[in-house]
Amino acid sequence: MRALGIDIGGSGIKGAPVDLEKGELAEERLRIPTPSPATPEAVAEVVGRIVEHFSWEGPVGITFPGVVLDGITMTAANMNQSWVGVDARGLFSEVTRQPVVVLNDADAAGLAEVAAGAGKGEAGVVLMLTFGTGIGSALFVDGRLVPNTELGHLELRGKDAEKRASDAAREDHDLSWEEWAERVEEYLRHVEMLFSPSLIIIGGGVSKKADKFLPRISIRTRIVPAALRNEAGIVGAAMAAADL
Ligand code: BGC
């Protein structure tokens, strides 16, 4: 079975049909730059174009980089503020005329990693953390997701953790890999103290460069890079849509 997965990010909106049994893209993905300003209407228009591009009819899973409760986008830390309180599921169903599920981007990436990637077959508490513009989190207990955990907004040195340790912070402050790894380690120790996970999966675009920073990080918990890399969001979104 297939479903269409769409991953909404700060710089790009990416989509592809996903083979749900294999947990991988069934066709080459389409990436369209995120419109600026990224208002709900402008983003919905892009989502509509992706659905059209694949002549897609069937379930569609869509990620959003904020808290999503029952199809409503509740926060938008790194997105246009006009998203707060929007019925995203309603909006996307209208433009696509397909059954739609909307979920947090890190939750989607985590679903894919736990089903078909680095967290496959792992029991107990598993935490996926994505490092990009922000820090996203997805918490699993015996393979079941606890949605909308928002651990990127834990406080670290009096600041939002993602402002210190996201990949964007690395770039903005011109940090060396070593300097950034130190910040990430401090953040991970805090998370580890709070949740005692048995495995931490590191995702987001920067997971492609895991060899540059993971060897510099030493914490108690086992820590591995995401297996599906940047495609986890698309795959997980499609998986979430499978039940529609
Ligand atoms: C948002 C999260 C999101 C993460 C990664 C954070 O700023 O609050 O909801 O998962 O960024 O995009």
Short mmCIF file of C-alpha atoms and ligand atoms in Angstrom, two decimals:
data_model
loop_
_atom_site.label_atom_id
_atom_site.label_comp_id
_atom_site.label_asym_id
_atom_site.label_seq_id
_atom_site.Cartn_x
_atom_site.Cartn_y
_atom_site.Cartn_z
CA MET A 1 0.00 0.00 0.00
CA ARG A 2 1.04 3.58 -0.68
CA ALA A 3 0.31 6.96 0.88
CA LEU A 4 1.60 10.42 -0.02
CA GLY A 5 3.91 12.03 2.52
CA ILE A 6 4.57 15.79 2.60
CA ASP A 7 7.14 17.40 4.89
CA ILE A 8 6.73 21.13 5.53
CA GLY A 9 9.95 22.82 6.55
CA GLY A 10 11.21 26.36 6.93
CA SER A 11 13.11 26.30 3.63
CA GLY A 12 11.49 23.54 1.58
CA ILE A 13 8.26 21.60 1.21
CA LYS A 14 9.00 18.04 0.10
CA GLY A 15 6.69 15.26 -0.93
CA ALA A 16 6.62 11.78 -2.44
CA PRO A 17 4.45 8.68 -2.56
CA VAL A 18 5.72 6.19 0.01
CA ASP A 19 5.77 2.40 -0.12
CA LEU A 20 4.40 1.68 3.36
CA GLU A 21 5.55 -1.94 3.54
CA LYS A 22 9.14 -1.07 2.70
CA GLY A 23 9.08 2.26 4.55
CA GLU A 24 10.74 4.07 1.66
CA LEU A 25 9.96 6.54 -1.10
CA ALA A 26 8.19 4.89 -4.04
CA GLU A 27 9.03 7.72 -6.44
CA GLU A 28 11.55 10.52 -6.61
CA ARG A 29 10.54 13.27 -4.21
CA LEU A 30 9.49 16.76 -5.30
CA ARG A 31 10.89 19.73 -3.39
CA ILE A 32 9.42 23.22 -3.68
CA PRO A 33 10.94 26.16 -1.76
CA THR A 34 8.77 27.28 1.14
CA PRO A 35 6.96 30.47 0.07
CA SER A 36 7.79 33.69 1.87
CA PRO A 37 5.88 34.72 3.85
CA ALA A 38 4.89 31.12 4.70
CA THR A 39 1.26 31.88 5.44
CA PRO A 40 -1.25 29.02 5.69
CA GLU A 41 -2.75 29.93 2.30
CA ALA A 42 0.63 30.11 0.52
CA VAL A 43 1.82 26.81 2.01
CA ALA A 44 -1.50 25.12 1.20
CA GLU A 45 -1.11 26.20 -2.40
CA VAL A 46 2.29 24.41 -2.55
CA VAL A 47 0.81 21.31 -0.91
CA GLY A 48 -1.86 21.33 -3.62
CA ARG A 49 0.83 21.52 -6.31
CA ILE A 50 2.66 18.49 -4.86
CA VAL A 51 -0.54 16.43 -4.81
CA GLU A 52 -1.23 17.45 -8.41
CA HIS A 53 2.35 16.69 -9.53
CA PHE A 54 1.91 13.04 -8.48
CA SER A 55 -1.74 12.96 -9.71
CA TRP A 56 -2.33 11.65 -6.20
CA GLU A 57 -5.63 10.19 -5.03
CA GLY A 58 -5.65 8.64 -1.58
CA PRO A 59 -4.42 9.32 1.94
CA VAL A 60 -2.04 12.23 2.48
CA GLY A 61 0.11 12.75 5.59
CA ILE A 62 1.51 16.24 6.17
CA THR A 63 4.07 17.35 8.75
CA PHE A 64 4.20 20.74 10.42
CA PRO A 65 7.07 22.20 12.50
CA GLY A 66 4.92 22.95 15.55
CA VAL A 67 2.44 21.39 17.95
CA VAL A 68 -0.52 19.83 16.12
CA LEU A 69 -3.58 18.86 18.12
CA ASP A 70 -6.44 17.22 16.29
CA GLY A 71 -5.47 18.84 12.99
CA ILE A 72 -5.06 22.32 14.50
CA THR A 73 -1.60 23.94 14.44
CA MET A 74 -1.13 25.29 17.96
CA THR A 75 2.41 26.74 17.85
CA ALA A 76 4.78 27.98 15.15
CA ALA A 77 8.17 28.73 16.73
CA ASN A 78 10.00 28.91 13.39
CA MET A 79 7.07 29.50 11.05
CA ASN A 80 4.83 32.43 10.21
CA GLN A 81 2.86 33.28 13.36
CA SER A 82 -0.43 33.29 11.43
CA TRP A 83 -0.37 29.46 11.74
CA VAL A 84 -1.30 29.54 15.42
CA GLY A 85 -4.84 28.21 15.84
CA VAL A 86 -5.34 27.27 12.17
CA ASP A 87 -7.42 24.23 11.17
CA ALA A 88 -4.59 22.86 9.04
CA ARG A 89 -6.31 19.55 8.39
CA GLY A 90 -9.39 21.37 7.10
CA LEU A 91 -7.30 23.71 4.95
CA PHE A 92 -5.21 20.92 3.38
CA SER A 93 -8.24 18.65 2.83
CA GLU A 94 -9.89 21.49 0.95
CA VAL A 95 -6.96 22.15 -1.43
CA THR A 96 -6.11 18.47 -2.00
CA ARG A 97 -9.66 17.05 -1.88
CA GLN A 98 -8.10 13.96 -0.26
CA PRO A 99 -8.22 12.53 3.27
CA VAL A 100 -5.47 14.28 5.24
CA VAL A 101 -3.66 13.83 8.54
CA VAL A 102 -1.42 16.58 9.95
CA LEU A 103 1.24 15.87 12.57
CA ASN A 104 4.35 17.36 14.11
CA ASP A 105 7.46 17.04 11.89
CA ALA A 106 9.69 15.35 14.48
CA ASP A 107 6.88 12.97 15.46
CA ALA A 108 6.61 11.96 11.79
CA ALA A 109 10.37 11.44 11.47
CA GLY A 110 10.33 9.38 14.65
CA LEU A 111 7.48 7.18 13.43
CA ALA A 112 9.50 6.32 10.33
CA GLU A 113 12.72 5.64 12.26
CA VAL A 114 10.96 3.44 14.80
CA ALA A 115 9.07 1.47 12.13
CA ALA A 116 11.78 1.13 9.51
CA GLY A 117 15.01 2.82 10.60
CA ALA A 118 17.40 3.21 13.51
CA GLY A 119 14.76 2.46 16.16
CA LYS A 120 13.29 -0.65 14.58
CA GLY A 121 12.57 -3.37 17.12
CA GLU A 122 13.71 -1.23 20.09
CA ALA A 123 11.66 -1.70 23.25
CA GLY A 124 11.40 0.78 26.11
CA VAL A 125 11.88 4.53 25.92
CA VAL A 126 13.29 5.73 22.59
CA LEU A 127 13.83 9.38 21.81
CA MET A 128 14.25 10.86 18.36
CA LEU A 129 15.72 14.37 18.23
CA THR A 130 15.94 16.35 14.99
CA PHE A 131 18.50 19.14 14.62
CA GLY A 132 17.62 21.74 12.00
CA THR A 133 16.24 25.27 12.24
CA GLY A 134 14.88 24.19 15.62
CA ILE A 135 15.19 21.04 17.68
CA GLY A 136 12.30 18.61 17.29
CA SER A 137 11.54 15.63 19.50
CA ALA A 138 9.56 12.41 19.31
CA LEU A 139 9.20 10.18 22.36
CA PHE A 140 8.34 6.48 22.07
CA VAL A 141 7.45 3.93 24.69
CA ASP A 142 7.58 0.36 23.36
CA GLY A 143 7.07 1.72 19.86
CA ARG A 144 4.10 3.97 20.76
CA LEU A 145 4.44 7.68 20.19
CA VAL A 146 3.79 10.25 22.91
CA PRO A 147 3.01 13.16 20.53
CA ASN A 148 4.02 16.83 20.68
CA THR A 149 6.79 16.56 23.29
CA GLU A 150 8.56 19.81 22.21
CA LEU A 151 11.86 19.06 23.97
CA GLY A 152 13.63 21.65 21.80
CA HIS A 153 12.13 24.26 24.09
CA LEU A 154 13.63 22.91 27.31
CA GLU A 155 15.55 25.65 29.04
CA LEU A 156 19.35 25.50 28.81
CA ARG A 157 21.46 28.21 30.43
CA GLY A 158 18.38 30.40 30.70
CA LYS A 159 17.54 30.07 27.01
CA ASP A 160 15.37 27.99 24.75
CA ALA A 161 17.60 24.93 24.09
CA GLU A 162 17.10 25.11 20.33
CA LYS A 163 18.48 28.66 20.30
CA ARG A 164 21.79 27.26 21.61
CA ALA A 165 22.05 23.80 20.14
CA SER A 166 20.07 23.58 16.87
CA ASP A 167 21.91 23.25 13.57
CA ALA A 168 20.79 26.81 12.77
CA ALA A 169 22.52 27.98 15.98
CA ARG A 170 25.72 26.26 14.79
CA GLU A 171 25.55 28.19 11.52
CA ASP A 172 24.37 31.51 12.99
CA HIS A 173 27.11 31.60 15.61
CA ASP A 174 29.74 30.18 13.27
CA LEU A 175 30.50 27.35 15.68
CA SER A 176 33.12 24.71 14.88
CA TRP A 177 31.90 21.10 15.00
CA GLU A 178 33.73 20.75 18.28
CA GLU A 179 32.04 23.79 19.83
CA TRP A 180 28.64 22.75 18.60
CA ALA A 181 29.12 19.15 19.77
CA GLU A 182 29.78 20.50 23.27
CA ARG A 183 26.47 22.33 23.25
CA VAL A 184 24.63 19.31 21.88
CA GLU A 185 26.20 17.11 24.54
CA GLU A 186 25.09 19.46 27.30
CA TYR A 187 21.56 19.41 25.88
CA LEU A 188 21.55 15.61 25.54
CA ARG A 189 22.72 15.18 29.14
CA HIS A 190 19.79 17.28 30.28
CA VAL A 191 17.33 15.25 28.21
CA GLU A 192 18.94 12.01 29.40
CA MET A 193 18.58 13.11 33.03
CA LEU A 194 14.87 13.80 32.51
CA PHE A 195 13.85 10.73 30.46
CA SER A 196 16.50 7.98 30.86
CA PRO A 197 15.88 6.69 27.33
CA SER A 198 17.50 3.46 26.17
CA LEU A 199 18.25 4.93 22.74
CA ILE A 200 18.54 8.43 21.27
CA ILE A 201 18.24 8.80 17.47
CA ILE A 202 19.70 11.96 15.95
CA GLY A 203 17.87 13.20 12.85
CA GLY A 204 17.46 16.32 10.74
CA GLY A 205 19.60 17.49 7.84
CA VAL A 206 22.74 17.53 9.98
CA SER A 207 22.47 13.77 10.66
CA LYS A 208 24.13 13.31 7.24
CA LYS A 209 27.26 14.75 8.84
CA ALA A 210 26.99 12.63 12.00
CA ASP A 211 30.66 11.60 11.73
CA LYS A 212 31.64 15.24 12.33
CA PHE A 213 29.98 15.54 15.74
CA LEU A 214 28.67 12.22 17.12
CA PRO A 215 32.16 10.83 17.91
CA ARG A 216 32.76 13.96 20.05
CA ILE A 217 29.68 13.35 22.17
CA SER A 218 29.88 11.06 25.14
CA ILE A 219 26.77 10.41 27.21
CA ARG A 220 25.45 7.41 29.09
CA THR A 221 22.73 6.64 26.54
CA ARG A 222 23.30 4.82 23.25
CA ILE A 223 23.10 7.41 20.48
CA VAL A 224 22.80 6.71 16.74
CA PRO A 225 22.18 8.76 13.57
CA ALA A 226 18.81 8.42 11.83
CA ALA A 227 18.82 5.73 9.16
CA LEU A 228 16.34 7.42 6.82
CA ARG A 229 18.16 10.74 7.09
CA ASN A 230 16.20 13.62 5.68
CA GLU A 231 13.49 11.45 4.19
CA ALA A 232 12.14 10.30 7.55
CA GLY A 233 9.59 13.14 7.67
CA ILE A 234 8.01 12.20 4.34
CA VAL A 235 7.98 8.48 5.16
CA GLY A 236 6.55 9.01 8.66
CA ALA A 237 3.87 11.40 7.42
CA ALA A 238 2.74 8.79 4.90
CA MET A 239 2.76 6.10 7.63
CA ALA A 240 0.54 8.28 9.83
CA ALA A 241 -1.88 8.64 6.90
CA ALA A 242 -2.13 4.88 6.36
CA ASP A 243 -4.98 4.55 8.85
CA LEU A 244 -7.20 7.04 6.99
C1 BGC B 1 9.00 23.35 17.11
C2 BGC B 1 8.71 21.87 17.05
C3 BGC B 1 9.37 21.26 15.83
C4 BGC B 1 10.85 21.58 15.81
C5 BGC B 1 11.54 21.06 14.56
C6 BGC B 1 10.49 23.55 17.07
O1 BGC B 1 10.79 24.92 17.11
O2 BGC B 1 8.48 23.93 18.26
O3 BGC B 1 7.33 21.65 17.01
O4 BGC B 1 9.18 19.88 15.83
O5 BGC B 1 11.05 22.98 15.90
O6 BGC B 1 11.01 21.62 13.41
#
